[in-house]
mmCIF file of C-alpha atoms in Angstrom:
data_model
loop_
_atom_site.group_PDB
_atom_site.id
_atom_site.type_symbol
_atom_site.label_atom_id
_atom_site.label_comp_id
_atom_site.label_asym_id
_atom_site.label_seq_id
_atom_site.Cartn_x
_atom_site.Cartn_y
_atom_site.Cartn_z
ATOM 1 C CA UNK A 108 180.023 -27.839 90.558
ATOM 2 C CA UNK A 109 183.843 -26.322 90.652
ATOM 3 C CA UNK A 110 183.554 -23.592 87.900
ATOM 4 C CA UNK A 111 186.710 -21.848 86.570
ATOM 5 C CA UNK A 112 185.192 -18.400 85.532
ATOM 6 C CA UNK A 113 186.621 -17.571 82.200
ATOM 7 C CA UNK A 114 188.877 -14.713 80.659
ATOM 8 C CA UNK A 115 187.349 -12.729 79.915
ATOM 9 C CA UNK A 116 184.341 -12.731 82.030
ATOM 10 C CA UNK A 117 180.859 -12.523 81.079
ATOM 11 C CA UNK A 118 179.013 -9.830 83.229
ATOM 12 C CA UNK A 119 176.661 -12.439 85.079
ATOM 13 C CA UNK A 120 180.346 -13.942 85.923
ATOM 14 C CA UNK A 121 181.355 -10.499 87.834
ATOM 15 C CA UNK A 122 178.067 -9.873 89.666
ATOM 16 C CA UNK A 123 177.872 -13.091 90.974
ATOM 17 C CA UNK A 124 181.639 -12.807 91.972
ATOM 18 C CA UNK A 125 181.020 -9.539 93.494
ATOM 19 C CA UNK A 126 178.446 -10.696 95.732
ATOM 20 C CA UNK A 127 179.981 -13.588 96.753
ATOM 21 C CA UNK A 128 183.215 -11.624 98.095
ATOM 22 C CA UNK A 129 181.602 -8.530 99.912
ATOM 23 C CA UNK A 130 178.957 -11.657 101.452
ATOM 24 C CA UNK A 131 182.213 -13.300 102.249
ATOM 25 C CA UNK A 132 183.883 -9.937 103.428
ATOM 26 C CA UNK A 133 180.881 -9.512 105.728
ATOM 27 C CA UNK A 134 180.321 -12.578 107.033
ATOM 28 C CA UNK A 135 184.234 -13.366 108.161
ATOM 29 C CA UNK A 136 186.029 -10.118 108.221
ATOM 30 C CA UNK A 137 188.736 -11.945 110.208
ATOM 31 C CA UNK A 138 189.533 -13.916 107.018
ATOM 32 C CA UNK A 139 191.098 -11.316 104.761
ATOM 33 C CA UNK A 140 193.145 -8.688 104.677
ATOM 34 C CA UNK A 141 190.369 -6.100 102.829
ATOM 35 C CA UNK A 142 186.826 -5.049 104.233
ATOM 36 C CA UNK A 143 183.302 -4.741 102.945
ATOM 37 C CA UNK A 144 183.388 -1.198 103.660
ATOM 38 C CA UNK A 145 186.538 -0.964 101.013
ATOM 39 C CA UNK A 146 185.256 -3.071 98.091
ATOM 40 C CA UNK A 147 181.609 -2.226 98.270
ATOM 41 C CA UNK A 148 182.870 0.812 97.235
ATOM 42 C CA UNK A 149 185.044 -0.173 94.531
ATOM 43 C CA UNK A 150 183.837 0.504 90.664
ATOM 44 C CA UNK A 151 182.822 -2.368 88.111
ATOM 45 C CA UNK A 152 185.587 -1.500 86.727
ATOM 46 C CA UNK A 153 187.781 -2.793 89.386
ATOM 47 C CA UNK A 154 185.798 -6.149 89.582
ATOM 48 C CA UNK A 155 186.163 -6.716 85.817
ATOM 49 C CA UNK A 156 189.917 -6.068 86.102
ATOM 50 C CA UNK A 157 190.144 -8.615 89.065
ATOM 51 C CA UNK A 158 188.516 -11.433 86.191
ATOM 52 C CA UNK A 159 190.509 -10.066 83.272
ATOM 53 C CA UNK A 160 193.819 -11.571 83.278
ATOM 54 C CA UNK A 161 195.684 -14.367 82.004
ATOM 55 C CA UNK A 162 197.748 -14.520 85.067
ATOM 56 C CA UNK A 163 195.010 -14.854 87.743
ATOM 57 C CA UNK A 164 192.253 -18.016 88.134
ATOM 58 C CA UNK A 165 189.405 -17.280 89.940
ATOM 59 C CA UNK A 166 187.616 -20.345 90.512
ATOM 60 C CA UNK A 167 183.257 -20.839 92.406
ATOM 61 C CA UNK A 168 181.822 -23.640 93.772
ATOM 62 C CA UNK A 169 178.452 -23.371 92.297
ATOM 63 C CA UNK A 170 175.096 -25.030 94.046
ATOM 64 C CA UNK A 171 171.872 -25.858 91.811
ATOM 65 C CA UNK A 172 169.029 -24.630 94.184
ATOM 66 C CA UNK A 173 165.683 -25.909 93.182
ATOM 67 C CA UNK A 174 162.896 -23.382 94.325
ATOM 68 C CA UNK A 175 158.923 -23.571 93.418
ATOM 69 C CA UNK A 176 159.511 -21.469 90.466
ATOM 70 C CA UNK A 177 162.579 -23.049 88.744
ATOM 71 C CA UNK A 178 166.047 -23.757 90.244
ATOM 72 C CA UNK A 179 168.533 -21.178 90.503
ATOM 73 C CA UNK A 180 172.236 -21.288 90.701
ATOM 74 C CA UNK A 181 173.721 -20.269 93.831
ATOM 75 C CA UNK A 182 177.763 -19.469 94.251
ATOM 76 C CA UNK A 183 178.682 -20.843 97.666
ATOM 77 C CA UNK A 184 182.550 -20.823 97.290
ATOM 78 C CA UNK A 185 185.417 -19.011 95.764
ATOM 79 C CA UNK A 186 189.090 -18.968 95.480
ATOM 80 C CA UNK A 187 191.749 -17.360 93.231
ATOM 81 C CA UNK A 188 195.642 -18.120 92.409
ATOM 82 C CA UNK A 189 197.886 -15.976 90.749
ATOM 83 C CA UNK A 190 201.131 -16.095 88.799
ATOM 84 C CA UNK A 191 204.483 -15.542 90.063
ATOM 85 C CA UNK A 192 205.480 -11.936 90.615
ATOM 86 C CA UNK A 193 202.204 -10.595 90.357
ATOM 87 C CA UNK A 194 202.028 -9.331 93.828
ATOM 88 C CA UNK A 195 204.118 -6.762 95.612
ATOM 89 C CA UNK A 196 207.222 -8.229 97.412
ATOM 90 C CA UNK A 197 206.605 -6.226 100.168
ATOM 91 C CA UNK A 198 203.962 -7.805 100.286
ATOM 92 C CA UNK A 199 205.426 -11.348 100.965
ATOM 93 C CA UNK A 200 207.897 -12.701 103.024
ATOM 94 C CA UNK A 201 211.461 -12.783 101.976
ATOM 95 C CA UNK A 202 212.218 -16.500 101.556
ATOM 96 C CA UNK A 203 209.254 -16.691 99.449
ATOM 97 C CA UNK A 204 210.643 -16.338 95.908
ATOM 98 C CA UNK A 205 208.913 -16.643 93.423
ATOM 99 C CA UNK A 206 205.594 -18.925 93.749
ATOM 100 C CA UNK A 207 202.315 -18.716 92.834
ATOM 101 C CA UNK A 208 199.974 -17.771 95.503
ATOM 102 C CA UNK A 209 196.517 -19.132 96.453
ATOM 103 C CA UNK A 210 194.254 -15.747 97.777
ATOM 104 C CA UNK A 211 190.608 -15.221 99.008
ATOM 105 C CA UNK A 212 189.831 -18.966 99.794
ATOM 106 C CA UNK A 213 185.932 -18.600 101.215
ATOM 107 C CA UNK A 214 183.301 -21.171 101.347
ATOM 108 C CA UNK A 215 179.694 -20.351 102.744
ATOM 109 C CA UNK A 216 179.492 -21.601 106.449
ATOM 110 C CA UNK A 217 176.285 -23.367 105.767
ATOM 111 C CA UNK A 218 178.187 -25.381 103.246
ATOM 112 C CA UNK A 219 181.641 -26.141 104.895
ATOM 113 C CA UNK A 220 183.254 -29.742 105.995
ATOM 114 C CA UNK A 221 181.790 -31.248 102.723
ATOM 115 C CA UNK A 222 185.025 -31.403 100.714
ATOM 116 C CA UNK A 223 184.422 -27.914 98.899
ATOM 117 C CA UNK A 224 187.400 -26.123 100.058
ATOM 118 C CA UNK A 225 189.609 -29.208 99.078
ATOM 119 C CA UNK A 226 188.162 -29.356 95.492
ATOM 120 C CA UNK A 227 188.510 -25.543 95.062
ATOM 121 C CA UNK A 228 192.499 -26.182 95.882
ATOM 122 C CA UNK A 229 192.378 -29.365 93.814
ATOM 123 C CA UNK A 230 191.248 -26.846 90.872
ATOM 124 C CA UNK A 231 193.526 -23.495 91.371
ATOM 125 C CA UNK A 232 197.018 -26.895 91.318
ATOM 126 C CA UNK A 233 195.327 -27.887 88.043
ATOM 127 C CA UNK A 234 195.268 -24.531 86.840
ATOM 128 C CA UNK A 235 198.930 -24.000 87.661
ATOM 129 C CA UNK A 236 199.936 -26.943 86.193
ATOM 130 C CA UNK A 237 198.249 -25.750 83.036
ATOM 131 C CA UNK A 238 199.883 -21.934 83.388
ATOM 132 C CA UNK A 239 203.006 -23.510 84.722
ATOM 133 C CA UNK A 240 205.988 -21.610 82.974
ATOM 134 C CA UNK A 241 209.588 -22.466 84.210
ATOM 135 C CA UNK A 242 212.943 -20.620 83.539
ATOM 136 C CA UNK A 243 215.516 -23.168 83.107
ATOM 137 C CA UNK A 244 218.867 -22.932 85.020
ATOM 138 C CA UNK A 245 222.311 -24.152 84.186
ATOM 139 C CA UNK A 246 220.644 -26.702 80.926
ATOM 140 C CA UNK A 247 222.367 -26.305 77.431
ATOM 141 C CA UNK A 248 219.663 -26.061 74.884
ATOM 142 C CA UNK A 249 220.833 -29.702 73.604
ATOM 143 C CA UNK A 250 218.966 -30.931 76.824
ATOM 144 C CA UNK A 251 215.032 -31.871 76.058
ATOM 145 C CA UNK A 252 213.778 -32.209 79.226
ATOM 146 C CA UNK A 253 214.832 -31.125 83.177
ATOM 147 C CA UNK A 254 213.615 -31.005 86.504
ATOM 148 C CA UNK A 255 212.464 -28.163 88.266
ATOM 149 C CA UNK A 256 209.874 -27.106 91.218
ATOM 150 C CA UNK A 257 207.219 -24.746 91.231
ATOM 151 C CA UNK A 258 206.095 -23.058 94.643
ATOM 152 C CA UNK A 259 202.500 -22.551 95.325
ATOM 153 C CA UNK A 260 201.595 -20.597 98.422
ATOM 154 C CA UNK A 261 198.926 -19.288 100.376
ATOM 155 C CA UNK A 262 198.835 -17.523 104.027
ATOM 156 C CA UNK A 263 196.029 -17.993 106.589
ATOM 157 C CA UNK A 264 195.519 -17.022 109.946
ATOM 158 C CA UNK A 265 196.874 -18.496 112.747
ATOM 159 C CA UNK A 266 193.741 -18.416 115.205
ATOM 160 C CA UNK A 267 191.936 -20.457 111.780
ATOM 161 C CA UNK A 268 192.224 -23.658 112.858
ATOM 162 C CA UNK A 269 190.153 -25.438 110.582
ATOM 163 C CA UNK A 270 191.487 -23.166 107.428
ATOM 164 C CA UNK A 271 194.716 -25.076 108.488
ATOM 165 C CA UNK A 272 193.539 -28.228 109.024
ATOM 166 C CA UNK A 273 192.287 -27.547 105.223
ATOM 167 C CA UNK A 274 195.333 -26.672 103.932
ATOM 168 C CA UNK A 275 197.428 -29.617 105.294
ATOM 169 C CA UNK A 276 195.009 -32.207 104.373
ATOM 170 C CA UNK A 277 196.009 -30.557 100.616
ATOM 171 C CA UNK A 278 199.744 -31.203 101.706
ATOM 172 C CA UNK A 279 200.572 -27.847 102.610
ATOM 173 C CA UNK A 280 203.371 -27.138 105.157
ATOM 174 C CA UNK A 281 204.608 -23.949 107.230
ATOM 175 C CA UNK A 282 207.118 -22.171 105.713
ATOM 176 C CA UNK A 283 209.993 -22.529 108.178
ATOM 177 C CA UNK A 284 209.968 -20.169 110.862
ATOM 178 C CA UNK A 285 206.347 -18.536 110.007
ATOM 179 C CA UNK A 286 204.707 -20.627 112.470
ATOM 180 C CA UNK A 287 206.985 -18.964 115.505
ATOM 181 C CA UNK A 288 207.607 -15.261 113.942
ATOM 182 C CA UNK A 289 204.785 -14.043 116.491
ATOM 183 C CA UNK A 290 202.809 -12.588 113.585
ATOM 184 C CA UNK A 291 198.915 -13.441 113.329
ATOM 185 C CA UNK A 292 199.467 -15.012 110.333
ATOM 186 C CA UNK A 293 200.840 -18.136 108.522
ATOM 187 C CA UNK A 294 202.565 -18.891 105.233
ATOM 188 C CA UNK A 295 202.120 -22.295 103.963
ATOM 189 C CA UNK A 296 203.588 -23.718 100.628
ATOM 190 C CA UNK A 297 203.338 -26.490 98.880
ATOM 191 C CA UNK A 298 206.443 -27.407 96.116
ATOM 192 C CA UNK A 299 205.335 -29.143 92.980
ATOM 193 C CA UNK A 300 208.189 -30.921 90.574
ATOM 194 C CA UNK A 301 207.921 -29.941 87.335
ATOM 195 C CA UNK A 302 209.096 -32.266 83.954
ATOM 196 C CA UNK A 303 209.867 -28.836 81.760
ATOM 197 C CA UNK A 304 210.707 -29.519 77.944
ATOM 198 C CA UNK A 305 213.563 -26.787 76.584
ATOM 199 C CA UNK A 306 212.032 -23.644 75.099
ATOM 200 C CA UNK A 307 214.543 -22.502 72.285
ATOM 201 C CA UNK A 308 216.373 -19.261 72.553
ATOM 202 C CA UNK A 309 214.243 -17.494 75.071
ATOM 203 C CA UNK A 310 215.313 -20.506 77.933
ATOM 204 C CA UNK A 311 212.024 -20.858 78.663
ATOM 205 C CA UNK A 312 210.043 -23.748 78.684
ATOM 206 C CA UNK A 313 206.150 -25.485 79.229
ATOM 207 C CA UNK A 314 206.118 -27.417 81.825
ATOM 208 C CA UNK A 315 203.712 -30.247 83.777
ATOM 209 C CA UNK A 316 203.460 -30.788 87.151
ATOM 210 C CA UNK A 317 204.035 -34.180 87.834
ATOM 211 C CA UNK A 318 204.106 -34.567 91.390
ATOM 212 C CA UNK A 319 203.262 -32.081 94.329
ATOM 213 C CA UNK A 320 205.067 -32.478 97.653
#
């Protein structure tokens, strides 16, 4: 099943997540940015804090395993998304703005080309469209409803072909010009309209995404 871990998490939640990403970190080091020699070393406090926030989803793929003495439940996939602005900009590329991002996509390779990856993604848009936040622009507050577009991005590596083929089967496109920068990597987004209701005196309003581009 596609599991959603909870905030906060319980502690099976974090060991399981744990060993999932230093398996994944071992297995495909060309995949991410970090290494298993960095996060093996990092404190449970560190993996609690990664699980701990309202403005991060980390979402498993979860396999029942029957075994001769009782089935077990194996996690076979991961992926997280976070809210606007909660990453460095240096850390993403100027025309970016703000957007939320889609990090640490991994499925087991034993597993793969069965639709997992796809329903992972399918999860992280339905938990934007349930965080989904927008700051109205140019509306008077006598206006109920407006129009705006929420980005949701993700970068993968250029040499990962089927990571790409992934991604644009979800409807995700190159960000102009990051597919002939040179650089290893790729920036893909995806732009989601938004039907926002007005938010009183703040100017900000809930939103639901009702169509993704």
């Amino acid at each position: 099943d596609i599991y959603r871990i909870p905030v906060p998490p319980s502690e099976q939640d974090v060991a399981q997540y744990r060993s999932l990403r230093l398996h994944a970190l071992e297995s495909d080091p060309d995949s991410f940015s970090s290494n298993y020699a960095r996060e093996e070393a990092f404190p449970l406090s560190e993996w609690y804090s990664r699980l701990d926030s309202p403005l991060r989803c980390t979402i498993a793929a979860r396999l029942q395993i029957a075994g001769v003495e009782g089935s077990e439940v194996r996690w076979i996939g991961m992926v997280s998304v976070l809210a606007p602005n909660t990453v460095p900009v240096d850390d993403l590329p100027n025309e970016l703005g703000s957007a939320f991002l889609v990090m640490g996509m991994w499925v087991d390779s034993r597993y793969r080309c069965g639709g997992i990856g796809n329903r992972l993604l399918q999860e992280g848009v339905a938990w934007v469209r349930s965080a989904a936040t927008v700051q109205t622009h140019g509306i008077s507050d006598n206006d109920s409803t407006a129009s705006e577009a929420v980005q949701i991005a993700l970068k993968t590596h250029r040499g990962n072909v089927a990571a790409t083929k992934l991604y644009a089967s979800a409807r995700f496109q190159p960000m102009k010009g990051s597919a002939k920068d040179g650089t290893a990597d790729v920036w893909m987004v995806k732009s989601c309209s938004i039907q926002s209701r007005s938010g009183g005196p703040s100017n900000v309003v809930a939103g639901e995404i009702t169509q993704c581009i």
